[in-house]
CSV table of C-alpha atoms in Angstrom, one decimal:
chain,number,residue,atom,x,y,z
A,1,MET,CA,3.0,-2.4,-3.5
A,2,GLU,CA,1.7,-4.4,-0.6
A,3,THR,CA,-1.9,-5.5,-1.0
A,4,PHE,CA,-4.3,-6.7,1.7
A,5,GLN,CA,-7.2,-9.2,1.1
A,6,ASN,CA,-8.6,-9.1,4.6
A,7,LEU,CA,-10.4,-6.0,5.7
A,8,TYR,CA,-9.7,-6.5,9.4
A,9,ALA,CA,-6.0,-7.2,8.8
A,10,THR,CA,-5.7,-3.9,6.8
A,11,PRO,CA,-4.1,-1.0,8.6
A,12,ALA,CA,-6.1,2.3,8.5
A,13,GLU,CA,-3.5,4.0,6.3
A,14,LYS,CA,-3.8,1.1,3.7
A,15,LEU,CA,-7.6,1.2,3.3
A,16,ASP,CA,-7.3,3.1,0.1
A,17,VAL,CA,-5.1,0.3,-1.3
A,18,PHE,CA,-7.7,-2.3,-0.1
A,19,VAL,CA,-10.5,-0.4,-1.8
A,20,ALA,CA,-8.6,0.0,-5.0
A,21,HIS,CA,-7.5,-3.7,-5.3
A,22,MET,CA,-10.4,-5.5,-3.7
A,23,LEU,CA,-13.5,-3.4,-4.1
A,24,GLN,CA,-13.2,-1.1,-7.0
A,25,PRO,CA,-14.3,-2.6,-10.4
A,26,ASP,CA,-11.6,-3.0,-13.0
A,27,LYS,CA,-11.9,-1.3,-16.4
A,28,GLU,CA,-12.7,-4.5,-18.2
A,29,TRP,CA,-15.6,-5.2,-15.9
A,30,LYS,CA,-16.9,-1.6,-16.1
A,31,ASP,CA,-16.7,-1.6,-19.9
A,32,GLU,CA,-18.7,-4.8,-20.1
A,33,VAL,CA,-21.4,-3.6,-17.7
A,34,LYS,CA,-21.6,-0.4,-19.7
A,35,ASP,CA,-22.0,-2.3,-23.0
A,36,ILE,CA,-24.7,-4.5,-21.4
A,37,PHE,CA,-26.6,-1.4,-20.2
A,38,GLU,CA,-26.4,0.3,-23.6
A,39,ARG,CA,-27.6,-2.7,-25.5
A,40,ILE,CA,-30.5,-3.3,-23.1
A,41,ALA,CA,-31.4,0.4,-23.2
A,42,GLU,CA,-31.4,0.4,-27.0
A,43,PHE,CA,-33.8,-2.6,-26.9
A,44,PHE,CA,-36.3,-1.0,-24.7
A,45,GLN,CA,-36.1,2.4,-26.5
A,46,GLU,CA,-36.2,1.2,-30.1
A,47,LYS,CA,-37.9,-2.2,-30.1
A,48,CYS,CA,-39.9,-3.0,-27.0
A,49,PHE,CA,-42.9,-0.7,-27.2
A,50,GLN,CA,-43.5,-0.4,-30.9
A,51,ASP,CA,-46.8,-2.3,-30.7
A,52,CYS,CA,-47.8,-1.2,-27.1
A,53,THR,CA,-50.6,1.4,-26.9
A,54,ILE,CA,-52.4,2.7,-23.8
A,55,ARG,CA,-55.4,5.1,-24.1
A,56,ASP,CA,-55.0,5.0,-27.9
A,57,LYS,CA,-51.4,6.3,-27.7
A,58,GLN,CA,-48.2,4.5,-28.4
A,59,VAL,CA,-46.1,4.0,-25.3
A,60,LYS,CA,-42.7,5.8,-25.7
A,61,VAL,CA,-39.6,5.8,-23.6
A,62,ILE,CA,-39.0,9.5,-22.7
A,63,LYS,CA,-35.5,8.7,-21.5
A,64,VAL,CA,-33.4,6.0,-19.9
A,65,ALA,CA,-31.3,6.6,-16.8
A,66,LYS,CA,-28.9,4.6,-14.7
A,67,GLY,CA,-29.8,3.8,-11.1
A,68,GLY,CA,-28.2,2.2,-8.1
A,69,SER,CA,-24.6,1.9,-7.2
A,70,PHE,CA,-23.6,1.5,-10.9
A,71,SER,CA,-24.7,5.0,-11.6
A,72,LYS,CA,-23.2,6.6,-8.5
A,73,GLY,CA,-19.7,5.2,-8.9
A,74,VAL,CA,-19.9,3.2,-5.6
A,75,ASP,CA,-20.4,-0.3,-7.1
A,76,LEU,CA,-18.4,-3.3,-5.9
A,77,LYS,CA,-16.1,-5.4,-8.0
A,78,HIS,CA,-18.1,-8.2,-9.8
A,79,THR,CA,-21.0,-8.0,-7.4
A,80,SER,CA,-23.1,-4.9,-8.0
A,81,ASP,CA,-26.5,-5.0,-9.7
A,82,VAL,CA,-27.5,-2.8,-12.6
A,83,ASP,CA,-30.6,-0.7,-12.3
A,84,MET,CA,-32.2,0.8,-15.4
A,85,LEU,CA,-34.9,3.4,-15.1
A,86,LEU,CA,-37.4,3.7,-18.0
A,87,PHE,CA,-39.3,7.0,-17.9
A,88,LEU,CA,-42.5,6.2,-19.9
A,89,SER,CA,-44.9,8.5,-21.7
A,90,CYS,CA,-47.9,6.6,-20.4
A,91,PHE,CA,-47.2,7.6,-16.8
A,92,SER,CA,-48.5,11.2,-16.4
A,93,SER,CA,-48.8,10.9,-12.6
A,94,TYR,CA,-47.9,8.7,-9.6
A,95,LYS,CA,-51.4,7.3,-9.8
A,96,ASP,CA,-50.8,6.2,-13.5
A,97,GLN,CA,-47.6,4.5,-12.5
A,98,TYR,CA,-49.4,2.6,-9.8
A,99,LYS,CA,-52.3,1.5,-12.0
A,100,LEU,CA,-50.3,0.7,-15.2
A,101,GLN,CA,-47.0,-0.6,-13.8
A,102,GLY,CA,-48.2,-4.3,-13.6
A,103,PRO,CA,-49.4,-4.6,-17.2
A,104,ILE,CA,-46.4,-2.7,-18.5
A,105,ILE,CA,-43.9,-5.0,-16.8
A,106,GLU,CA,-45.9,-8.0,-18.0
A,107,PHE,CA,-45.6,-6.7,-21.6
A,108,MET,CA,-41.9,-6.0,-21.2
A,109,MET,CA,-41.3,-9.5,-19.8
A,110,GLU,CA,-43.0,-11.2,-22.8
A,111,LYS,CA,-41.3,-8.9,-25.3
A,112,LEU,CA,-37.9,-9.6,-23.8
A,113,LYS,CA,-38.4,-13.4,-23.8
A,114,LYS,CA,-39.3,-13.2,-27.5
A,115,CYS,CA,-36.5,-10.8,-28.6
A,116,GLN,CA,-33.7,-11.4,-26.2
A,117,LYS,CA,-31.3,-12.7,-28.9
A,118,SER,CA,-31.2,-9.2,-30.4
A,119,ILE,CA,-29.3,-8.0,-27.3
A,120,ALA,CA,-26.3,-10.3,-28.1
A,121,TYR,CA,-25.9,-11.5,-24.6
A,122,ASP,CA,-27.2,-14.7,-22.9
A,123,ILE,CA,-30.2,-13.6,-20.7
A,124,ILE,CA,-31.6,-16.0,-18.1
A,125,ASN,CA,-34.0,-16.0,-15.1
A,126,ILE,CA,-36.4,-13.4,-16.5
A,127,SER,CA,-39.0,-12.5,-13.9
A,128,LYS,CA,-40.9,-9.7,-12.3
A,129,ARG,CA,-40.2,-8.4,-8.8
A,130,GLU,CA,-43.4,-9.1,-6.9
A,131,SER,CA,-44.3,-7.4,-3.6
A,132,SER,CA,-45.1,-9.5,-0.5
A,133,ASN,CA,-48.4,-7.5,-0.5
A,134,ARG,CA,-50.4,-9.0,-3.4
A,135,SER,CA,-52.4,-5.8,-3.8
A,136,VAL,CA,-49.3,-3.9,-4.7
A,137,PRO,CA,-48.2,-4.2,-8.4
A,138,PRO,CA,-44.7,-5.5,-9.3
A,139,ARG,CA,-42.0,-2.8,-9.3
A,140,SER,CA,-39.5,-4.1,-11.8
A,141,LEU,CA,-38.5,-6.6,-14.5
A,142,ASN,CA,-35.5,-8.7,-13.3
A,143,PHE,CA,-33.1,-10.9,-15.2
A,144,ASN,CA,-29.5,-12.0,-15.2
A,145,VAL,CA,-27.0,-11.5,-18.0
A,146,GLN,CA,-24.0,-13.8,-18.5
A,147,SER,CA,-20.7,-12.0,-18.7
A,148,ARG,CA,-18.7,-12.9,-21.7
A,149,LYS,CA,-15.3,-12.3,-20.0
A,150,LYS,CA,-15.8,-13.7,-16.6
A,151,ASN,CA,-17.8,-16.5,-15.0
A,152,LYS,CA,-20.2,-14.1,-13.5
A,153,LEU,CA,-23.9,-13.2,-13.8
A,154,ILE,CA,-24.8,-9.5,-13.9
A,155,HIS,CA,-28.2,-8.9,-12.3
A,156,VAL,CA,-30.4,-6.3,-14.0
A,157,ASP,CA,-33.5,-4.6,-12.7
A,158,VAL,CA,-35.5,-2.5,-15.2
A,159,LEU,CA,-37.9,-0.1,-13.5
A,160,PRO,CA,-40.7,1.7,-15.5
A,161,VAL,CA,-41.2,5.0,-13.7
A,162,PHE,CA,-43.1,8.3,-13.8
A,163,ASN,CA,-41.0,11.2,-14.9
A,164,ALA,CA,-41.6,13.3,-11.7
A,165,LEU,CA,-38.5,15.4,-12.4
A,166,GLY,CA,-39.5,16.4,-15.9
A,167,GLY,CA,-38.6,19.8,-17.4
A,168,GLU,CA,-41.6,21.6,-16.1
A,169,ASN,CA,-40.8,20.5,-12.5
A,170,LEU,CA,-37.3,22.0,-12.5
A,171,PRO,CA,-36.5,25.6,-11.7
A,172,SER,CA,-36.3,27.6,-14.9
A,173,ARG,CA,-33.8,30.1,-13.4
A,174,GLN,CA,-31.0,29.3,-11.1
A,175,GLU,CA,-31.3,32.7,-9.3
A,176,ASN,CA,-34.6,31.4,-7.8
A,177,TYR,CA,-32.4,29.2,-5.6
A,178,PRO,CA,-29.1,31.2,-5.1
A,179,GLY,CA,-26.3,29.0,-3.9
A,180,LEU,CA,-28.0,25.7,-4.7
A,181,ASN,CA,-26.9,23.2,-7.4
A,182,PRO,CA,-29.6,23.2,-10.1
A,183,ARG,CA,-29.1,19.4,-10.5
A,184,LEU,CA,-30.2,18.9,-6.9
A,185,THR,CA,-33.0,21.5,-7.0
A,186,VAL,CA,-36.7,20.9,-7.9
A,187,TRP,CA,-39.9,22.9,-7.3
A,188,PRO,CA,-41.6,22.3,-3.9
A,189,LYS,CA,-44.7,21.2,-5.9
A,190,VAL,CA,-42.9,18.0,-6.9
A,191,TYR,CA,-42.7,16.9,-3.2
A,192,GLU,CA,-46.3,18.2,-2.6
A,193,LYS,CA,-47.6,15.9,-5.4
A,194,LEU,CA,-45.5,13.0,-3.9
A,195,ILE,CA,-47.0,13.4,-0.5
A,196,LYS,CA,-50.6,13.7,-1.9
A,197,SER,CA,-50.1,10.5,-3.9
A,198,LYS,CA,-50.1,8.6,-0.5
A,199,GLY,CA,-47.8,5.9,-1.8
A,200,GLY,CA,-46.2,3.3,0.3
A,201,PRO,CA,-42.7,3.7,1.8
A,202,GLY,CA,-40.2,3.9,-1.1
A,203,GLU,CA,-42.9,3.2,-3.7
A,204,PHE,CA,-42.0,6.1,-5.9
A,205,THR,CA,-38.3,6.4,-4.9
A,206,PRO,CA,-37.1,5.4,-8.4
A,207,SER,CA,-38.5,8.6,-9.8
A,208,PHE,CA,-35.9,10.5,-7.8
A,209,ARG,CA,-32.9,8.3,-8.4
A,210,GLU,CA,-31.3,10.9,-10.6
A,211,LEU,CA,-31.2,13.3,-7.7
A,212,GLN,CA,-29.6,10.6,-5.5
A,213,ARG,CA,-27.1,9.9,-8.3
A,214,SER,CA,-26.1,13.6,-8.7
A,215,PHE,CA,-25.8,14.0,-4.9
A,216,VAL,CA,-23.5,11.0,-4.4
A,217,LYS,CA,-21.4,11.5,-7.6
A,218,GLN,CA,-20.4,15.0,-6.3
A,219,ARG,CA,-19.0,13.7,-3.1
A,220,PRO,CA,-15.2,13.3,-2.6
A,221,THR,CA,-13.5,10.0,-3.7
A,222,LYS,CA,-12.7,9.3,0.0
A,223,LEU,CA,-16.4,9.3,0.8
A,224,LYS,CA,-17.2,7.0,-2.1
A,225,SER,CA,-14.5,4.6,-0.8
A,226,LEU,CA,-16.1,4.7,2.6
A,227,ILE,CA,-19.5,3.8,1.1
A,228,ARG,CA,-17.8,0.8,-0.7
A,229,LEU,CA,-16.3,-0.3,2.6
A,230,VAL,CA,-19.6,-0.2,4.4
A,231,LYS,CA,-21.3,-2.1,1.6
A,232,TYR,CA,-18.5,-4.7,1.6
A,233,TRP,CA,-18.9,-5.2,5.4
A,234,TYR,CA,-22.7,-5.5,5.1
A,235,ARG,CA,-22.4,-8.2,2.4
A,236,GLU,CA,-19.3,-10.1,3.5
A,237,ILE,CA,-19.2,-9.7,7.3
A,238,ALA,CA,-23.0,-9.9,7.7
A,239,PRO,CA,-24.0,-12.4,5.0
A,240,TRP,CA,-27.3,-13.1,6.8
A,241,ALA,CA,-28.4,-9.5,5.9
A,242,CYS,CA,-27.6,-9.8,2.1
A,243,ARG,CA,-31.1,-10.6,1.2
A,244,THR,CA,-32.3,-7.3,2.8
A,245,TRP,CA,-29.6,-5.2,1.2
A,246,LYS,CA,-31.7,-4.1,-1.7
A,247,ALA,CA,-34.4,-2.8,0.6
A,248,TYR,CA,-32.1,-0.8,2.9
A,249,SER,CA,-29.1,0.0,0.6
A,250,GLU,CA,-30.1,3.7,0.0
A,251,SER,CA,-30.6,4.2,3.8
A,252,VAL,CA,-27.2,2.7,4.6
A,253,LYS,CA,-25.5,4.9,2.0
A,254,THR,CA,-27.3,8.1,3.2
A,255,LEU,CA,-26.4,7.3,6.8
A,256,THR,CA,-22.8,6.8,5.8
A,257,LEU,CA,-22.8,10.2,4.0
A,258,LYS,CA,-24.3,11.9,7.1
A,259,MET,CA,-21.8,10.3,9.5
A,260,ALA,CA,-18.9,11.4,7.3
A,261,GLU,CA,-20.1,14.9,7.1
């Protein structure tokens, strides 16, 4: 089968081949990223918060979820970041998340530095993602993991978030919303609370990443391939914009979906 390595030299009828060979992660890479995710998730769930208490209660991880392109099945070969969402018991509201996020990330960073060998991968460049606005707390813990099978670094962002889509915020009966997918349906009060929180643009977006993931994963394969092509163009053809990709990636993906529909 003829393969193409240049997007602009690829005929339209061969774009599926280009995506499959040039953009889609191979099984070996996906298996390693999955293993890294599971090991890091186990560390934060089982070991990180054993001695962390807030308001006289031990901090617990309610659940761990995948975020970003890795979770939606639109990641690029050897380039996509891994986003990990930690839904924590100490966040009972958006206000809690805003106030406690900084100390929590600081605690996580120190704990990871001390215990990183337990993850069984080489972890480097541990830092926290600071906002350009110093009054805004850091949003995530960032680090790189050295791949064992390839000469590549896998970038990981760990985001402690408020469980805005907890069980009490989901419709208890599907008939309340006839014709709608229950995975994409939440009570209006969830959005009312979000608006009343008066957070900055995108500040609490991670709390809704599971909705984004469910929405994109249900799209046809052709549409996911289109998202991969747009991401590839944005990264490779417009390299000057790479540093802004993280900030605008969800908007680019949403725009791609709307154009396709």
